[in-house]
């Protein structure tokens, strides 16, 4: 049961019949979940880049 649908709040706009004129509030929580996944992926890539930079620092120190 979707308790957010047609609740009248930010997620409660009814979807018009026919072509959607671009109302973003009709998507429900999907944009919020997409944003959360994007932040998680960005954090994971940041950790990978930090490991690469740490490894390159160790390799360059050992070469000297």
Tab-separated table of C-alpha atoms in Angstrom:
chain	number	residue	atom	x	y	z
A	1	UNK	CA	0.000	0.000	0.000
A	2	UNK	CA	1.452	3.372	-1.014
A	3	UNK	CA	0.582	5.687	1.860
A	4	UNK	CA	2.296	8.659	0.148
A	5	UNK	CA	0.114	8.557	-2.964
A	6	UNK	CA	-2.450	11.354	-3.127
A	7	UNK	CA	-1.716	12.427	0.447
A	8	UNK	CA	-1.664	16.110	-0.476
A	9	UNK	CA	1.892	16.620	0.749
A	10	UNK	CA	4.968	17.100	-1.414
A	11	UNK	CA	4.609	13.551	-2.788
A	12	UNK	CA	0.858	13.656	-3.150
A	13	UNK	CA	0.216	15.267	-6.529
A	14	UNK	CA	-2.079	13.202	-8.718
A	15	UNK	CA	-0.689	12.160	-12.073
A	16	UNK	CA	-2.784	13.659	-14.876
A	17	UNK	CA	-4.236	11.397	-17.517
A	18	UNK	CA	-2.292	11.383	-20.763
A	19	UNK	CA	1.045	13.031	-21.337
A	20	UNK	CA	2.802	14.007	-18.109
A	21	UNK	CA	3.676	17.709	-18.317
A	22	UNK	CA	6.745	17.187	-16.111
A	23	UNK	CA	5.498	17.315	-12.524
A	24	UNK	CA	8.423	16.103	-10.430
A	25	UNK	CA	6.368	15.614	-7.270
A	26	UNK	CA	4.464	12.739	-8.863
A	27	UNK	CA	7.548	10.491	-8.669
A	28	UNK	CA	7.165	9.868	-4.939
A	29	UNK	CA	10.330	8.799	-3.142
A	30	UNK	CA	12.163	7.661	-6.285
A	31	UNK	CA	14.182	10.893	-6.772
A	32	UNK	CA	15.223	10.775	-3.113
A	33	UNK	CA	16.408	7.179	-3.473
A	34	UNK	CA	18.301	8.048	-6.671
A	35	UNK	CA	20.039	10.902	-4.857
A	36	UNK	CA	20.969	8.598	-1.947
A	37	UNK	CA	22.435	5.980	-4.287
A	38	UNK	CA	24.404	8.671	-6.106
A	39	UNK	CA	25.900	9.899	-2.828
A	40	UNK	CA	26.799	6.312	-1.881
A	41	UNK	CA	28.523	5.695	-5.224
A	42	UNK	CA	30.401	8.992	-4.932
A	43	UNK	CA	31.609	7.998	-1.467
A	44	UNK	CA	32.748	4.582	-2.696
A	45	UNK	CA	34.676	6.099	-5.584
A	46	UNK	CA	36.277	8.546	-3.176
A	47	UNK	CA	37.484	5.681	-0.981
A	48	UNK	CA	38.916	3.853	-4.005
A	49	UNK	CA	40.771	6.980	-5.151
A	50	UNK	CA	42.157	7.503	-1.641
A	51	UNK	CA	43.478	3.918	-1.599
A	52	UNK	CA	45.107	4.433	-5.006
A	53	UNK	CA	46.778	7.650	-3.866
A	54	UNK	CA	47.966	6.004	-0.642
A	55	UNK	CA	49.420	3.080	-2.616
A	56	UNK	CA	51.191	5.412	-5.075
A	57	UNK	CA	52.689	7.323	-2.158
A	58	UNK	CA	54.077	4.080	-0.658
A	59	UNK	CA	55.462	2.885	-4.012
A	60	UNK	CA	57.208	6.188	-4.704
A	61	UNK	CA	58.705	6.199	-1.184
A	62	UNK	CA	60.039	2.635	-1.650
A	63	UNK	CA	61.597	3.503	-5.023
A	64	UNK	CA	63.823	6.223	-3.528
